Each structure stands twice: as C-alpha cells, then as structure tokens.
Amino acid sequence: MSGPLLQAPALEMLKLLEELAAFSAPGPGVTRLLYTPEWSGAQSFLRKRMAALDLATGTDEVGNLYGSLRGRDPQAKVILTGSHIDTVVNGGAYDGAYGIAAALTAVDYLRRTFGQPRRTLEVVSFCEEEGSRFPLAYWGSGHVTGVYGPGSGADRSDADGVELLAAMKSCGYGPGSVDPSTGSPRSCALRGDIGAFVELHIEQGIVLEQSGQQIGVVQAIAGQLRFTVKVGGTANHAGTTPMALRRDAVAGAAEMLLTLEQTAAAAGDPLVATAGRLEVYPNTPNVIPGRVLFTLDLRHSEAAALETYCAAVLLEFEAIAARRGLELHITPTLQAAPAPMDSGLRSLLENICRSQRRTYRSMVSGAGHDAQLFSPRCRAAMIFVPSQAGISHSPDEYSSPQELAAGLDVLTAMLYELAYREE
Amino acid sequence: MSGPLLQAPALEMLKLLEELAAFSAPGPGVTRLLYTPEWSGAQSFLRKRMAALDLATGTDEVGNLYGSLRGRDPQAKVILTGSHIDTVVNGGAYDGAYGIAAALTAVDYLRRTFGQPRRTLEVVSFCEEEGSRFPLAYWGSGHVTGVYGPGSGADRSDADGVELLAAMKSCGYGPGSVDPSTGSPRSCALRGDIGAFVELHIEQGIVLEQSGQQIGVVQAIAGQLRFTVKVGGTANHAGTTPMALRRDAVAGAAEMLLTLEQTAAAAGDPLVATAGRLEVYPNTPNVIPGRVLFTLDLRHSEAAALETYCAAVLLEFEAIAARRGLELHITPTLQAAPAPMDSGLRSLLENICRSQRRTYRSMVSGAGHDAQLFSPRCRAAMIFVPSQAGISHSPDEYSSPQELAAGLDVLTAMLYELAYREE
C-alpha cells in the first residue's frame, strides 16, 4: 500500500500489534477470551514489555494491567490511556489491542523525548470488554469505575458452565490474590485518581472509509441493552409427533428472531438489534428441540428511543410465546446508557487534527467502548481510525499501517497536551 | 400401577432394561452415542449376558452384536430379532433397548421351554440407528443389509469434528479388526442368511394410548429424508453495522425455519418436518452471525407426497437465501423410502394378538426403524407397545411394565411360530 514512510514509533507499534495477535486460541483470526491461557499469556507479555520501557507495572484483583510513568505533581490526577486485551471468538487483531499498543508506544515516545510529565501518565490493558465468554461486558473498566464491585458476576457462567469467579481464581486473580511479581496482595480494581481517560480504537464501522476521513472524534457512544432469552417447549420424537401437537422451541425462537429483524429495520438507523449467540437443546437431528437460548443486543444513541424499541420487541416475544404455549424467560445481562464524550477534550482533539493537517469528523460510536464507563466519572475522549469495509469482530478486520500511524500521532499529541502542557 | 401380576420372564426383561439404562453419559435420561465408552460398555455387558444364557455370541466389523441359538436345520434361513443399542442425546430407557431386552428374554424362554428350534434364532443389538452422533442413520442394520459397505461414512464427522471411521477404529472395530473374545478377525457385517426380521419397539407416538389398544401391528414405516443445510452470510460488528447492510445468517435461517413449519402444517398429516440441530458461528452475543448449520428431517408414509413437499420447501429456502444475498448449501444425509411390512407376518401377528386376547390395531410408523432396511430384502415385521403421552426421545419416555410385558408375550409367540412351528 502506498503512503508516507512510517516513523520509528509507528513501526514499533505495528510490531507490538503483531506480537499480541500471536496470543490466540486455534482457529481463524484472533480468539483471546477472558481468563484463558491465551489471555494470561498476552497480559504477561505486555507487563514485561512495559517494565522493559521503564514503566512501573501493576495488576489489580480482576486482572487489569497498568504501566505507569510517574508525574512531578503528586496531587494531579492521572491521565489514563489504553483499551481492552480480550477479543470476540474469531475476531481481528486490531479491536482493543490497537489502543493498548498505541498507548504504550506513545507514552514511551513522550518519556524518551520530553522526560517526566507533570501529571502521571498510565497505560492500561483492561482485562475484558467484549462479553464474549461470560454474559457480562466491560468487566475490566467496570471494576475500575465502580460499576462492578466485589461479588459482581457471581451468578454468571460461560457456555461450558464454568463460573466467572471460578475462572478468575483459576488464573490467580480475585480479592486478596497475590501479585507473583511483587509478592504483595493485588490492589482493589476501583480507582478514584483518574483525571482523564483517552481511548484510541478502530471505528469498526464504515463511516470514516465512506467519508474518506482519517480521524473520527467521538461525540457520544450509543447506549446498549443486552438480554439472555430462554424459550422452553417440549422435546419429542421428530417422526411421531404431528405438527399440530408440537411445542417446538426452535420454531418459536425463529419467529422471535424474524420479528426482531423486521421491527429493527422498521425503527430505522441508528437502531441495531442482533441475536449473536443461539443454543439449541438437545440439538439432535431427529428430536424436536425442547429448549433454545439466544442473546439480544440492542443499541441506539438516544436512551428514550432504545427503551421504547426494547419494550415493544420484548412484548412481541411474549405474545409469540403465549400463542405457541412456550415458556419464556428474559434476563437482562447489560444496560449501558448513551455516553457523551467530554466537550473540552473533543475540541482539543479537533485542534490537534487541524494542526497535524489531518481530515477528521465528529461522529457517534455504534459500538460500546470502555470509555463510556469513564464518561460519567471523569473526562473521557475517544479517537477512531478507519476500518476497511467497516468489517470488525471478524478475521478480516483491517486498518492500514498509515491509518494506524495517524491515530498514534493524534493520541501522542493529545497525551502530551494533557500530561505535559495542561495546567 | 395396577394390572395382572408379571411372570418371571417379564421381570427378567425389566431388570435387563434397568441394567442397560445405567450405560449412559452424564445428564438427564439416557445418552449412549455410537462408539463412545457408554456404548462399548453396554455392548460388552450384553455379550456377557448372551453367553451366560448359552447363546453363541459374535460381533461384526462395525460393532453389531449377535447372540445365536442354533437350529436343527442348517439349510433354513435365520430368524433374527432385536433392535438398536444407541440412543439420542438425553433420550429415554426404552427406545431400542426394549427390543433387545425383550428379544433376549424371549429366546432364552423358548430355549429353556422348547429346546433347540428348527430354524436358527438370533438376537441382534444393532450398533447404531438414530444418527445422533454422526449425520448418518441405521449404521448397524444398514451394513447388515448392504445399504452401507466398506468405506461408507468416510466423509462424515461428528459435531466435534471426529471422523466416523476414526471413531470406529478407536473402539477397536473396522475391517480386519480382531474380536478380543475369539482372537480371530471379525466377520463382515453383511448377512445373506436372514429369513425374517422381527422388531419389538415402543410406539414413540400417541396413537395406541389414544385408541386404548395394547399392541400395534405395523403395516408400513414412513419414508424419511434428511439434509444438512448451511447458510452463509457475513460476520460483522453488532453495533456498527446498520440493519440494511447486514448479511445475517441467523435471520436467514430463522425465515427458513418458519417457512418449514408453516408449509409442513399446510401439507397436513402424516407429513412432519423438523429442524432438530442448529449451530451458529461464531456464536457470540455482539457479533452478527456469519454462518448457520441446521438439519432437516422430513417424513411421510407415501414416497410421492414426501418428494413433492421436499422439493417445494427446498425451493423456498433457495428463494429466501437469494433474496437475502446469503450462500446456501444443502447436503442430503439420509433417504429412506416408505417400507411396507410383510403381509404374511402381519396376519400371523394379528392371529397371535387374537389368541392372546389382546387389543391391537394395524398402523403406520412415523418413526424410522431398523426393520425398514430389511423389508426390501427379507420378511420383516414390527410390533409396537404404547408410549405414555406419546413422549419419546426424551428422559420422560415411559411405557408401563404391563404394556412392556404384553409386547414380550406377542414377540415370544411370534418367534415360536417362525423358528419352531413354521415349515
């Protein structure tokens, strides 16, 4: 691909991204689920790299990893930057990992170029954001911001029935766990000392590519509601049960999923509705399915519109279940309100883009991000770079080296403004 | 439950059924899939029991188990009776196992009461019938009747990707494998010496219970068509992909499954259509599904009606896939023509019911059975007993001791007629 020659920091960042992608379960793309061996390997690797770059490293009770460059002013609140280390199943190499690799590269560059900052600069690798293994998302940033606390997730298990807290313990984390590198108990995850959080991320959508712009300055992150839906019928013989006498859980779920798609299309953008995971029991060719579980993921940038659609579609589900004589259990697994980004930081980012002569636009994020958990508690900002064809959560996820380097430059300038310049 | 006192043979049969049910994978009901440890355990247990009852035992290359009571006439063809040892996932204790337990009990009773028969009487425990682990059914009786031969199933794997032939080898079976009990190579599965096959089975439907009759004399077994349907779309981010730009494989599959249900209901009894197994990829809450696999099971007692419905519904699937821009691959996994039972054996069974003063009816079997593979090749007969509420392929599958004992009495009389009386 053509484009300006990349500078040393960008090349380091790209190399680090490649190294992180190697920590993956077998299969297409990158699969790095919370509290798995691949996940532990990636966090340990990052911690060694942070230490090698003279950052003070530490992990908290839930497995978030920090690399800190101490500032001169002990009173000043911390400038935090980074993203999440986990991925979806068969995801890409950029989602989350890019924000961590760029943050580490930027902080190292600033340290080597300008020495100690006024405010402490910290790089974070959040343990979990996707909700791909357990029906709970933002596990990392949620603990840092106090959305989750001790005991959260006690009722959640993965698809194999492994409990979240048991998986955490099996990786050596959890309340009172000891950090092997320091030999002392890990810190509680909650932080009260964060002044600002800046996250660099791929767009995971097609807006920047279509508008031909280099940088997206996020004005707000769409709200999100997630549910687990359980449909119960009667398992029975596929050959001897007349159609009229069936209580087929899959047929009921199929009607719900079609309704979901039709009502979401009717509601119009920016509403999106997805059933991404579906399990059938007993899942045998010659047995009428007795039970189906599926997940719901509903998003909109306006809270009222999201709530209205959600209430309407769940009512439709109940009507379908009632008409078919099926049992229906709907469990909320995630509620995230739309999250506005800090207006001061947004104009700072726009000034940086102008001074770097980069094309940029203000935009809404349809995807959820760790930054949304910080926005109610401290100043939060997000920077997007283009995703090829808008493809993400797929092995085909791709952003060019030049696009990734542009994001790194904007992030670096932003961290310089916040940690070295700002009074 | 009230009813006449059970005689000794019936009690032995019920005990044997209980013993067989203990060979199961964990979970509700009975799960005994082909070439698993539970399956091997059940076949070894049965073989020991057959030997203890003075039957000559043997296994063939694919894992069918025989217990033989030699007849006086070496020229006379064999009278074979039994059923299949495998189950569906979380199935019941009667489907298949009842036919084996009753056959073994009946042959033992006849030997002890009447000594050596004129024709050789053989009890068979077929290795597989359900198609629950691999997308291939009647693996046992199919080999005995020559429907399958060496190399069959080479392209089939289970849900975990284990190949059928590899699983067979791992259990010590396969061409040229040695029978550990005899030390000599196992026989080829194909049999040319069968004169008649008689199978006793639970109805797995609600007809006998509703009509209040004890015995069903099967006149024909419904034809069956099975397919694997693969729907291909594009995996993408659930938050950043507008509804209008999606190629959601689950939404497409949902429309197909709803069409399946509606067209099957419109076609009317005895047509039944079932999608029993469904797999979604990558199966993650916040990823639009890129791929779905589901199975189709279509049945009707008339070949023409079955073919007509099948062609029509598959055309509908293609139209849905085309309209949604989804890929569609449909692979046939089973084709079983409707199978008439031998009219002479049917009248013999009806005479026996009358002489035993049992209520009975002639009926079609909506379920597939091993007997249908014999009907084109030799005389075949099937005897049904009632299933409570018609429930089968479920842990709730149940037939009362009295109902099971009545079936045993009819089978015993039938085997006496065929092996001892018939010229």
Coordinates of C-alpha atoms in Angstrom, one line a residue, chain B residues 33-191:
Chain B
L33 CA -23.9 -42.5 21.3
L34 CA -22.2 -44.7 18.8
Y35 CA -18.6 -45.6 19.6
T36 CA -18.5 -43.9 23.0
P37 CA -17.4 -45.6 26.3
E38 CA -21.1 -45.9 27.4
W39 CA -21.9 -47.6 24.1
S40 CA -18.9 -50.0 24.4
G41 CA -19.9 -50.8 28.0
A42 CA -23.5 -51.7 27.0
Q43 CA -22.4 -54.0 24.1
S44 CA -19.8 -55.8 26.3
F45 CA -22.4 -56.2 29.1
L46 CA -25.0 -57.6 26.6
R47 CA -22.4 -60.0 25.2
K48 CA -21.6 -61.4 28.6
R49 CA -25.3 -61.8 29.3
M50 CA -25.9 -63.6 26.0
A51 CA -23.1 -66.0 26.7
A52 CA -24.4 -66.6 30.2
L53 CA -27.7 -67.7 28.6
D54 CA -25.9 -70.2 26.4
L55 CA -26.1 -68.2 23.2
A56 CA -23.2 -68.3 20.7
T57 CA -22.0 -64.7 20.6
G58 CA -20.2 -62.7 17.9
T59 CA -19.5 -59.1 16.8
D60 CA -19.1 -57.9 13.2
E61 CA -16.7 -55.2 11.8
V62 CA -19.0 -52.2 12.6
G63 CA -20.0 -53.3 16.1
N64 CA -23.3 -55.1 15.7
L65 CA -23.6 -57.8 18.4
Y66 CA -25.3 -61.2 17.9
G67 CA -26.4 -64.0 20.2
S68 CA -27.3 -67.1 18.3
L69 CA -29.4 -70.2 19.3
R70 CA -28.5 -72.8 16.6
G71 CA -31.4 -74.6 14.8
R72 CA -31.6 -78.2 13.7
D73 CA -31.9 -77.4 10.0
P74 CA -28.6 -75.9 8.7
Q75 CA -30.2 -75.0 5.4
A76 CA -33.0 -73.0 7.0
K77 CA -32.6 -69.2 7.0
V78 CA -32.1 -67.4 10.3
I79 CA -34.9 -65.8 12.3
L80 CA -33.4 -62.5 13.5
T81 CA -34.9 -60.4 16.3
G82 CA -33.7 -57.3 18.2
S83 CA -33.2 -53.5 17.9
H84 CA -30.6 -50.8 18.3
I85 CA -28.4 -50.1 21.4
D86 CA -27.7 -46.4 20.7
T87 CA -29.9 -43.5 21.9
V88 CA -30.4 -39.8 21.1
V89 CA -28.8 -37.2 23.4
N90 CA -30.8 -37.2 26.6
G91 CA -33.2 -39.9 25.3
G92 CA -35.2 -42.5 27.2
A93 CA -34.6 -46.0 28.5
Y94 CA -37.0 -47.9 26.1
D95 CA -36.2 -46.7 22.6
G96 CA -34.2 -49.6 21.1
A97 CA -33.1 -51.2 24.4
Y98 CA -36.7 -52.6 24.9
G99 CA -36.5 -54.6 21.6
I100 CA -33.1 -56.1 22.6
A101 CA -34.1 -56.9 26.2
A102 CA -37.3 -58.5 25.1
A103 CA -35.7 -60.5 22.2
L104 CA -33.0 -61.9 24.6
T105 CA -35.6 -62.8 27.2
A106 CA -37.9 -64.4 24.6
V107 CA -35.2 -66.5 23.0
D108 CA -34.0 -67.6 26.5
Y109 CA -37.5 -68.6 27.5
L110 CA -38.0 -70.6 24.2
R111 CA -34.7 -72.4 24.6
R112 CA -35.5 -73.4 28.2
T113 CA -39.1 -74.4 27.4
F114 CA -38.8 -76.0 24.0
G115 CA -35.1 -76.7 23.5
Q116 CA -33.4 -76.4 20.1
P117 CA -35.5 -74.7 17.4
R118 CA -35.8 -75.9 13.8
R119 CA -34.6 -72.6 12.4
T120 CA -31.7 -70.7 14.0
L121 CA -32.9 -67.9 16.3
E122 CA -30.6 -64.9 16.6
V123 CA -30.8 -61.8 18.9
V124 CA -29.1 -58.7 17.5
S125 CA -28.0 -55.5 19.2
F126 CA -27.5 -53.1 16.3
C127 CA -24.7 -50.7 16.9
E128 CA -26.5 -47.6 15.7
E129 CA -29.8 -46.4 14.3
E130 CA -30.6 -42.8 15.5
G131 CA -28.0 -40.7 13.6
S132 CA -27.4 -38.7 16.7
R133 CA -23.7 -38.5 16.8
F134 CA -22.9 -38.7 13.0
P135 CA -25.1 -37.4 10.2
L136 CA -25.8 -41.0 9.1
A137 CA -28.6 -43.2 10.5
Y138 CA -29.1 -47.1 10.5
W139 CA -25.4 -47.6 10.6
G140 CA -25.8 -51.1 12.1
S141 CA -28.7 -52.6 10.1
G142 CA -27.5 -50.7 7.0
H143 CA -24.4 -52.7 7.0
V144 CA -26.2 -56.0 7.7
T145 CA -28.5 -55.4 4.7
G146 CA -25.8 -54.0 2.3
V147 CA -27.2 -50.4 2.2
Y148 CA -23.7 -49.4 3.6
G149 CA -20.5 -51.1 2.7
P150 CA -16.8 -50.7 3.3
G151 CA -15.8 -47.0 3.0
S152 CA -19.4 -45.8 3.7
G153 CA -19.4 -42.7 6.0
A154 CA -15.8 -41.8 5.2
D155 CA -16.9 -38.2 4.7
R156 CA -18.9 -37.9 7.9
S157 CA -17.7 -36.3 11.2
D158 CA -19.5 -35.6 14.5
A159 CA -20.1 -32.1 16.0
D160 CA -16.6 -32.1 17.4
G161 CA -15.0 -32.9 14.0
V162 CA -14.2 -36.6 14.9
E163 CA -14.5 -38.7 11.8
L164 CA -16.9 -41.7 11.8
L165 CA -14.3 -44.2 10.7
A166 CA -11.7 -42.9 13.1
A167 CA -14.2 -43.2 16.0
M168 CA -15.0 -46.8 14.8
K169 CA -11.3 -47.7 14.8
S170 CA -10.8 -46.1 18.2
C171 CA -13.3 -48.5 19.6
G172 CA -11.4 -51.5 18.1
Y173 CA -13.8 -52.1 15.2
G174 CA -13.4 -51.7 11.4
P175 CA -12.4 -54.0 8.6
G176 CA -9.9 -56.7 9.6
S177 CA -10.3 -55.9 13.3
V178 CA -9.9 -58.8 15.7
D179 CA -12.6 -59.9 18.2
P180 CA -10.8 -59.9 21.6
S181 CA -13.1 -62.8 22.9
T182 CA -12.3 -65.1 20.0
G183 CA -8.9 -63.8 18.9
S184 CA -10.0 -64.2 15.3
P185 CA -10.8 -61.4 12.7
R186 CA -14.4 -60.1 12.9
S187 CA -16.9 -61.1 10.3
C188 CA -18.0 -58.7 7.6
A189 CA -21.3 -57.1 8.6
L190 CA -23.3 -58.1 5.5
R191 CA -25.7 -61.0 6.1

